[in-house]
Amino acid sequence: GLKTGSFFYPGGNVTYQGEAVTLSRKEGVWHNYSDEQEWRANVDTVMGWFTHEDLALVTLYFGEPDSTGHKYGPESAARREMVRQVDRTVGYLRDSIARHGLSGRLDLIVTSDHGMTTVAKTAGDLVELHRFPNFTFRDIAFELLDYGPNGMLIPKEGRLEAVYGALKTAHPRLHVYKKEEFPPAFHYAGHPRITPLLMYSDLGYVIHGRVNVQFNNGEHGFDNNDMDMKTIFRAVGPSFKAGLEVEPFESVHVYALMCELLGIEPEPNDGDPGVLRPTLRSAAPLLPRRPPPLPMALLGAMVLLAKIHVALQSVGFGGPSNAGKSPEPMKPGVMAAVSTQAPDAPACRPQPLERLPPPKRPGPGLQAPGPRILGGMAPGGCSCTLDPKARAPRQLWLRVQAPAGQVEGPKLAKRIPTAEVDIPVLRSLNLPQLDSSRRCLQQQTHDDNRGWE
């Protein structure tokens, strides 16, 4: 099987059916999750696992900004500052991937398991079971309460209807159901271990049991249709299309995506691999085609690393940073198509091109966005035309491989001293003979209004 690792990831140090991850680290009970220097040391350790232990997947967990959000609330200054700290760490992570020469082999996924909302604390409007008339805990054989907005009860024999009747309309912010009537959209009540009575509260309201013991200013676990519960998903790496923006999707599909990237068959699950497959360079199934990539993930307070994936909660996704500076946030864009030109072919015919790396920032004088015309045309080139059915406005970028000094753009003060540069052009263009193979080279389309990743 694949070699895997887990760094503070929940459940990552447990043996399942006799199998365990290859390498793992588990934090202590009173671990300080907010130490930025430790975060960077953890990233360094994980990079070492990839480079020296040849792991295929590593999960890396950060306990922030979750802890700070619970303590001070999601709208607090402390929470905003912690988000900046997490953003710096994501930038450090991406820098580390580049420093270790893993950029071409590692896919990074940043996501989270939940959002967060401010807890309502108005006296007289709290959901307090111990204050409800006609309800008594003497009728309860088992309770699971005081865990935010959710609750589970097992009434004593013969008391189910009485307890249900007392709680059903006890508070306008509380929703109580018999197990068989619980909304199927939650995919929750079908298991035999689920209790006969289930309850949840409206956004911002937590459920207090025998006494009030919940004092968090921020909480999660509410209806996942509430916008405050939504999370983020960012993915970057050789397997993913550059700058692609997709419609919202359920996090249950991330597992199927990771299995596909790793080239393994998933266990039975509710995810659909087809939902996120369009985010990949090739929309075809990956299992028969190539070895597993390196995933890396950061989840809300968690990060998964493997030659693919990272996940993170409610924070911006930073790009590689300069030393001592915070990373710039990733800018969205859209990659629409690629095409290549075979040697001596009379015209440019679109062909599928796997794992095309994202375009580099334009050289001096080539400013994005906005269409530009390739300067320095030479005879003997071929003609390439962007599909006229492509959604406008788009601009075409050519990846030109040529000896240093042979590529020149308009209004360019000096020739570009590089062997590879991306040049923006109009929809129809001619390419000069820039190398001995007379290739029309690689093309990518990007949304005019979106900018660089």
Coordinates of C-alpha atoms in Angstrom, one line a residue:
G1 CA 0.0 0.0 0.0
L2 CA 0.9 3.7 0.0
K3 CA 3.1 5.2 2.7
T4 CA 1.2 7.8 4.6
G5 CA 1.6 10.2 7.5
S6 CA -0.5 12.2 10.0
F7 CA 0.6 15.3 11.9
F8 CA -2.0 16.2 14.7
Y9 CA -4.8 15.2 12.3
P10 CA -7.8 13.9 14.3
G11 CA -7.8 10.1 14.3
G12 CA -4.6 9.9 12.5
N13 CA -2.7 8.0 15.2
V14 CA -5.4 5.2 15.5
T15 CA -5.1 1.7 14.1
Y16 CA -8.1 0.8 11.9
Q17 CA -8.7 -2.9 11.3
G18 CA -5.1 -3.6 12.0
E19 CA -3.7 -0.9 9.7
A20 CA -2.1 2.4 10.7
V21 CA -0.3 5.3 9.0
T22 CA 3.4 5.0 8.4
L23 CA 4.4 8.0 10.4
S24 CA 2.3 10.0 12.9
R25 CA 2.5 12.7 15.6
K26 CA -0.1 13.3 18.2
E27 CA -0.5 16.5 20.3
G28 CA -0.9 16.4 24.1
V29 CA -4.2 17.1 25.9
W30 CA -3.2 20.7 26.8
H31 CA -1.4 21.4 23.6
N32 CA -1.0 25.1 22.6
Y33 CA -2.5 25.3 19.0
S34 CA -1.6 28.9 18.4
D35 CA 2.2 28.8 18.4
E36 CA 3.2 30.1 14.9
Q37 CA 6.9 29.1 15.3
E38 CA 5.7 25.5 16.1
W39 CA 3.5 25.6 13.0
R40 CA 6.5 26.3 10.8
A41 CA 8.5 23.6 12.5
N42 CA 5.6 21.2 11.9
V43 CA 5.6 22.1 8.2
D44 CA 9.4 21.5 8.1
T45 CA 8.9 18.1 9.6
V46 CA 6.3 17.2 7.0
M47 CA 8.4 18.4 4.2
G48 CA 11.1 16.1 5.5
W49 CA 8.7 13.2 5.4
F50 CA 8.0 13.8 1.8
T51 CA 11.6 14.2 0.7
H52 CA 13.3 11.5 2.9
E53 CA 10.5 9.0 3.7
D54 CA 8.8 9.1 0.3
L55 CA 5.2 9.4 1.7
A56 CA 2.3 9.5 -0.7
L57 CA -0.1 11.3 1.6
V58 CA 0.3 13.3 4.8
T59 CA -2.5 15.0 6.8
L60 CA -1.5 18.1 8.8
Y61 CA -3.8 19.7 11.3
F62 CA -3.8 23.3 12.7
G63 CA -6.1 24.0 15.6
E64 CA -6.6 27.6 14.6
P65 CA -8.5 29.8 13.9
D66 CA -11.0 27.4 15.4
S67 CA -9.8 27.8 19.0
T68 CA -9.7 31.6 18.9
G69 CA -13.1 31.7 17.1
H70 CA -14.7 29.7 19.9
K71 CA -13.1 31.8 22.7
Y72 CA -13.6 35.3 21.3
G73 CA -16.1 34.9 18.5
P74 CA -15.7 34.9 14.7
E75 CA -16.1 38.7 14.3
S76 CA -13.5 39.5 17.0
A77 CA -10.2 41.3 16.4
A78 CA -8.4 38.3 17.9
R79 CA -9.9 36.0 15.3
R80 CA -9.0 38.3 12.5
E81 CA -5.4 38.4 13.7
M82 CA -5.3 34.6 14.0
V83 CA -6.5 34.4 10.4
R84 CA -3.6 36.5 9.3
Q85 CA -1.3 34.1 11.2
V86 CA -2.8 31.1 9.5
D87 CA -2.4 32.9 6.1
R88 CA 1.3 33.5 6.8
T89 CA 1.7 29.8 7.6
V90 CA 0.0 28.7 4.4
G91 CA 2.4 31.0 2.6
Y92 CA 5.3 29.4 4.5
L93 CA 4.0 26.0 3.5
R94 CA 3.8 26.9 -0.2
D95 CA 7.3 28.4 0.0
S96 CA 8.5 25.2 1.6
I97 CA 7.0 23.1 -1.1
A98 CA 9.0 25.1 -3.7
R99 CA 12.2 25.0 -1.6
H100 CA 12.1 21.2 -1.4
G101 CA 11.5 20.9 -5.2
L102 CA 8.0 19.4 -4.8
S103 CA 6.0 22.0 -6.7
G104 CA 5.8 19.7 -9.8
R105 CA 4.7 16.7 -7.7
L106 CA 2.6 18.0 -4.9
D107 CA -1.0 18.9 -5.0
L108 CA -2.2 21.2 -2.1
I109 CA -5.8 21.3 -1.0
V110 CA -6.9 23.9 1.6
T111 CA -10.3 23.3 3.1
S112 CA -12.1 23.0 6.4
D113 CA -14.8 21.0 8.2
H114 CA -17.0 23.9 9.2
G115 CA -17.5 27.6 9.6
M116 CA -18.5 29.5 12.7
T117 CA -21.1 31.9 14.0
T118 CA -21.5 34.2 17.0
V119 CA -23.3 32.7 20.0
A120 CA -26.5 34.5 21.1
K121 CA -26.5 35.3 24.8
T122 CA -29.6 37.4 25.4
A123 CA -31.1 36.6 28.8
G124 CA -34.6 35.2 28.5
D125 CA -34.0 33.9 25.0
L126 CA -31.6 31.0 25.7
V127 CA -32.4 27.4 25.0
E128 CA -32.3 26.0 28.5
L129 CA -33.9 22.6 29.0
H130 CA -33.7 22.8 32.8
R131 CA -36.1 25.8 32.7
F132 CA -38.7 24.3 30.4
P133 CA -42.1 23.7 32.0
N134 CA -43.5 20.1 31.9
F135 CA -40.0 18.7 31.2
T136 CA -37.9 16.9 33.8
F137 CA -34.6 15.0 33.6
R138 CA -36.1 12.3 35.8
D139 CA -37.7 11.1 32.6
I140 CA -34.4 10.7 30.8
A141 CA -32.3 7.5 30.8
F142 CA -29.4 9.0 28.7
E143 CA -28.6 12.5 27.5
L144 CA -25.9 14.0 25.2
L145 CA -26.2 17.7 25.7
D146 CA -24.1 20.8 26.1
Y147 CA -22.2 20.2 22.9
G148 CA -23.3 23.3 21.0
P149 CA -26.5 23.3 19.0
N150 CA -27.2 19.6 19.0
G151 CA -28.7 17.1 21.5
M152 CA -29.7 13.5 21.8
L153 CA -32.0 11.9 24.4
I154 CA -33.1 8.4 25.4
P155 CA -36.3 8.7 27.5
K156 CA -37.0 6.1 30.1
E157 CA -39.3 3.3 29.1
G158 CA -42.8 4.5 28.5
R159 CA -41.8 8.2 28.7
L160 CA -41.0 8.9 25.0
E161 CA -44.3 10.6 24.2
A162 CA -44.3 12.7 27.3
V163 CA -40.8 14.0 26.8
Y164 CA -41.4 14.6 23.1
G165 CA -44.6 16.5 23.9
A166 CA -42.9 18.7 26.5
L167 CA -39.9 19.6 24.3
K168 CA -41.5 19.9 20.9
T169 CA -42.9 23.4 21.3
A170 CA -40.8 24.5 24.4
H171 CA -38.8 27.1 22.6
P172 CA -39.1 28.7 19.1
R173 CA -35.4 28.3 18.5
L174 CA -35.4 24.6 19.3
H175 CA -36.3 21.8 16.9
V176 CA -37.1 18.4 18.4
Y177 CA -37.7 15.2 16.3
K178 CA -38.3 11.5 16.8
K179 CA -35.6 9.6 15.1
E180 CA -37.8 8.4 12.3
E181 CA -39.0 11.9 11.6
F182 CA -35.6 13.6 11.6
P183 CA -34.9 15.5 8.3
P184 CA -33.3 13.1 5.8
A185 CA -31.2 16.0 4.4
F186 CA -28.9 15.6 7.4
H187 CA -28.1 12.0 6.5
Y188 CA -27.9 11.3 10.2
A189 CA -30.8 9.3 11.7
G190 CA -30.4 6.0 9.9
H191 CA -27.8 4.4 12.2
P192 CA -29.0 2.0 14.9
R193 CA -26.9 3.9 17.5
I194 CA -28.9 7.1 17.0
T195 CA -31.1 7.9 20.0
P196 CA -35.0 8.0 19.8
L197 CA -35.1 11.8 20.3
L198 CA -32.9 14.3 18.4
M199 CA -32.8 18.1 18.6
Y200 CA -30.9 21.0 17.1
S201 CA -31.2 24.8 17.5
D202 CA -31.3 27.8 15.2
L203 CA -28.2 29.6 14.1
G204 CA -26.4 31.2 17.1
Y205 CA -28.3 29.3 19.8
V206 CA -26.7 26.5 21.8
I207 CA -28.6 23.9 23.8
H208 CA -28.1 24.0 27.6
G209 CA -28.9 20.9 29.6
R210 CA -29.1 20.5 33.4
V211 CA -27.1 23.7 34.0
N212 CA -25.5 26.4 31.8
V213 CA -21.9 25.3 31.2
Q214 CA -21.3 26.6 27.7
F215 CA -19.6 30.0 27.5
N216 CA -18.1 30.1 24.0
N217 CA -18.5 33.3 22.0
G218 CA -18.3 31.4 18.7
E219 CA -19.8 28.0 17.8
H220 CA -20.5 25.6 14.9
G221 CA -22.5 22.5 14.2
F222 CA -25.6 24.3 13.1
D223 CA -27.6 23.5 9.9
N224 CA -25.1 23.3 7.1
N225 CA -27.4 25.3 4.8
D226 CA -26.6 28.4 7.0
M227 CA -24.0 30.6 5.2
D228 CA -22.0 31.0 8.5
M229 CA -21.4 27.2 8.4
K230 CA -20.0 27.2 4.9
T231 CA -16.2 26.7 4.5
I232 CA -13.7 27.1 1.8
F233 CA -11.9 24.9 -0.7
R234 CA -8.6 25.8 -2.5
A235 CA -6.5 23.5 -4.5
V236 CA -3.2 24.1 -6.3
G237 CA -0.7 21.8 -7.9
P238 CA 0.1 19.8 -11.1
S239 CA -3.2 17.9 -11.0
F240 CA -5.5 20.9 -10.9
K241 CA -6.5 23.5 -13.4
A242 CA -5.1 26.9 -12.7
G243 CA -7.4 29.6 -11.5
L244 CA -10.6 27.6 -12.0
E245 CA -13.7 28.8 -10.0
V246 CA -16.5 26.2 -9.4
E247 CA -20.0 26.3 -8.0
P248 CA -20.4 25.4 -4.3
F249 CA -20.3 21.7 -3.5
E250 CA -20.6 19.5 -0.4
S251 CA -17.4 18.6 1.4
V252 CA -18.4 14.9 1.3
H253 CA -17.0 14.9 -2.3
V254 CA -13.5 15.7 -1.2
Y255 CA -12.8 12.2 -0.1
A256 CA -13.6 10.8 -3.5
L257 CA -11.4 13.4 -5.1
M258 CA -8.4 12.5 -2.9
C259 CA -8.9 8.8 -3.6
E260 CA -8.9 9.5 -7.3
L261 CA -5.7 11.6 -7.0
L262 CA -4.0 8.8 -5.0
G263 CA -5.1 6.2 -7.5
I264 CA -6.9 4.1 -4.9
E265 CA -10.4 2.6 -4.7
P266 CA -12.5 4.5 -2.1
E267 CA -14.5 2.8 0.6
P268 CA -18.3 3.0 0.3
N269 CA -19.3 6.7 0.8
D270 CA -21.8 9.3 -0.1
G271 CA -19.4 11.3 -2.3
D272 CA -19.5 11.5 -6.1
P273 CA -16.1 11.5 -7.8
G274 CA -17.7 13.2 -10.8
V275 CA -18.5 16.4 -8.9
L276 CA -14.8 17.6 -8.5
R277 CA -13.3 15.8 -11.5
P278 CA -13.7 18.9 -13.7
T279 CA -11.2 20.7 -11.4
L280 CA -8.5 18.3 -12.7
R281 CA -6.2 18.9 -15.7
S282 CA -7.8 15.9 -17.3
A283 CA -11.4 15.2 -16.6
A284 CA -10.9 11.5 -17.3
P285 CA -10.6 9.1 -14.4
L286 CA -7.0 9.1 -13.0
L287 CA -6.8 5.6 -11.6
P288 CA -5.5 3.7 -14.7
R289 CA -3.3 6.6 -15.9
R290 CA -0.6 7.6 -13.5
P291 CA 0.9 7.0 -10.1
P292 CA -0.5 8.8 -7.0
P293 CA 0.5 12.4 -6.6
L294 CA 1.6 14.2 -3.4
P295 CA -1.5 15.5 -1.6
M296 CA -1.6 18.1 1.1
A297 CA -4.5 19.3 3.1
L298 CA -5.3 21.9 5.7
L299 CA -8.7 21.6 7.4
G300 CA -10.1 24.6 9.3
A301 CA -7.8 23.7 11.9
M302 CA -6.5 20.8 9.9
V303 CA -4.0 20.2 7.2
L304 CA -3.6 17.1 5.0
L305 CA -0.4 16.6 3.2
A306 CA 0.2 14.0 0.6
K307 CA 1.6 14.2 -2.8
I308 CA -1.8 16.2 -3.2
H309 CA -3.8 18.1 -0.6
V310 CA -4.3 20.9 2.2
A311 CA -7.4 22.2 4.1
L312 CA -8.2 25.3 6.1
Q313 CA -11.2 27.0 7.8
S314 CA -12.4 30.5 7.0
V315 CA -9.1 32.0 6.0
G316 CA -7.6 33.4 2.8
F317 CA -5.3 31.2 0.8
G318 CA -1.9 32.8 0.6
G319 CA 0.5 32.3 -2.2
P320 CA 4.3 31.9 -1.9
S321 CA 5.7 34.8 0.2
N322 CA 8.9 36.7 0.2
A323 CA 11.1 36.4 3.2
G324 CA 9.5 38.2 6.2
K325 CA 6.4 39.2 4.2
S326 CA 2.9 38.0 4.3
P327 CA 1.8 36.0 1.2
E328 CA -0.4 37.6 -1.3
P329 CA -3.9 36.1 -1.6
M330 CA -4.5 33.8 -4.5
K331 CA -6.4 35.5 -7.3
P332 CA -9.0 33.5 -9.2
G333 CA -8.9 32.9 -12.9
V334 CA -10.2 30.4 -15.4
M335 CA -8.3 28.0 -17.6
A336 CA -10.4 27.2 -20.6
A337 CA -8.3 25.3 -23.1
V338 CA -4.8 24.2 -24.3
S339 CA -3.5 23.3 -27.7
T340 CA -0.2 22.3 -29.2
Q341 CA 1.4 22.3 -32.6
A342 CA 3.3 19.3 -33.9
P343 CA 6.6 20.0 -35.9
D344 CA 6.0 21.2 -39.4
A345 CA 2.2 20.9 -39.0
P346 CA 0.4 23.5 -41.3
A347 CA -2.1 24.6 -38.6
C348 CA -2.6 24.6 -34.8
R349 CA -5.0 21.8 -33.8
P350 CA -6.3 21.6 -30.3
Q351 CA -5.0 18.6 -28.4
P352 CA -5.4 17.5 -24.8
L353 CA -2.4 18.4 -22.7
E354 CA -2.0 16.9 -19.3
R355 CA -0.5 18.7 -16.3
L356 CA 0.3 21.9 -18.0
P357 CA 1.9 24.1 -15.3
P358 CA 0.3 27.4 -14.5
P359 CA 1.6 30.5 -16.4
K360 CA 4.3 32.5 -14.8
R361 CA 3.8 36.2 -14.2
P362 CA 4.5 38.2 -17.3
G363 CA 7.9 39.6 -17.9
P364 CA 8.7 43.4 -17.9
G365 CA 6.4 45.3 -20.1
L366 CA 3.8 42.5 -20.4
Q367 CA 1.0 43.6 -18.0
A368 CA -2.0 41.5 -17.3
P369 CA -5.0 41.6 -17.7
G370 CA -5.9 43.0 -21.1
P371 CA -5.1 41.7 -24.6
R372 CA -1.7 42.5 -26.1
I373 CA -0.2 41.7 -29.5
L374 CA 2.9 39.7 -29.9
G375 CA 5.7 41.8 -31.2
G376 CA 8.7 40.8 -33.3
M377 CA 6.8 38.6 -35.8
A378 CA 9.0 36.6 -38.1
P379 CA 8.0 34.8 -41.4
G380 CA 7.5 31.1 -41.5
G381 CA 5.3 30.8 -38.5
C382 CA 2.0 29.0 -38.2
S383 CA -1.5 30.4 -37.5
C384 CA -3.5 29.7 -34.3
T385 CA -7.1 30.8 -33.7
L386 CA -9.0 30.5 -30.4
D387 CA -12.3 28.7 -30.6
P388 CA -14.8 31.5 -31.5
K389 CA -17.4 29.7 -29.3
A390 CA -15.3 30.2 -26.2
R391 CA -17.0 32.4 -23.6
A392 CA -15.9 36.1 -24.0
P393 CA -14.1 38.0 -22.8
R394 CA -11.0 35.8 -22.8
Q395 CA -7.4 36.4 -23.7
L396 CA -4.9 33.9 -25.0
W397 CA -1.5 33.4 -23.5
L398 CA 1.3 31.6 -25.3
R399 CA 4.0 29.7 -23.5
V400 CA 7.0 30.5 -25.7
Q401 CA 10.2 28.4 -25.4
A402 CA 13.0 30.1 -27.2
P403 CA 16.6 31.2 -26.7
A404 CA 17.1 34.2 -24.5
G405 CA 16.5 37.4 -26.3
Q406 CA 14.3 36.1 -29.1
V407 CA 11.0 36.9 -27.4
E408 CA 9.8 40.5 -27.4
G409 CA 6.6 42.2 -26.4
P410 CA 5.0 45.6 -27.4
K411 CA 6.2 48.6 -25.5
L412 CA 9.0 46.5 -24.1
A413 CA 12.0 48.4 -23.0
K414 CA 14.3 45.5 -23.4
R415 CA 14.2 41.9 -24.6
I416 CA 13.2 39.3 -22.1
P417 CA 16.2 37.4 -20.8
T418 CA 14.5 34.1 -20.3
A419 CA 14.0 30.8 -22.1
E420 CA 10.3 30.6 -21.2
V421 CA 7.7 33.4 -20.9
D422 CA 3.9 33.7 -21.3
I423 CA 2.8 36.3 -23.9
P424 CA -0.8 37.5 -24.1
V425 CA -2.2 37.8 -27.6
L426 CA -5.4 38.4 -29.5
R427 CA -7.9 35.7 -30.5
S428 CA -6.2 35.2 -33.9
L429 CA -2.4 35.3 -34.3
N430 CA 0.6 34.2 -36.2
L431 CA 3.6 32.6 -34.5
P432 CA 7.2 33.2 -35.6
Q433 CA 9.6 30.4 -36.1
L434 CA 11.2 30.6 -32.6
D435 CA 13.0 27.3 -32.5
S436 CA 14.1 24.6 -34.9
S437 CA 11.0 22.4 -34.4
R438 CA 8.7 25.2 -35.7
R439 CA 6.1 24.5 -33.0
C440 CA 3.2 26.6 -32.1
L441 CA 3.8 25.7 -28.5
Q442 CA 1.3 25.6 -25.6
Q443 CA -1.7 27.9 -25.3
Q444 CA -3.9 28.7 -22.3
T445 CA -6.9 30.9 -22.0
H446 CA -7.6 33.1 -19.0
D447 CA -10.6 35.2 -18.1
D448 CA -9.7 38.9 -18.9
N449 CA -11.1 40.2 -15.7
R450 CA -9.4 37.7 -13.4
G451 CA -5.6 38.1 -13.2
W452 CA -2.9 35.7 -12.1
E453 CA -3.0 32.9 -9.6

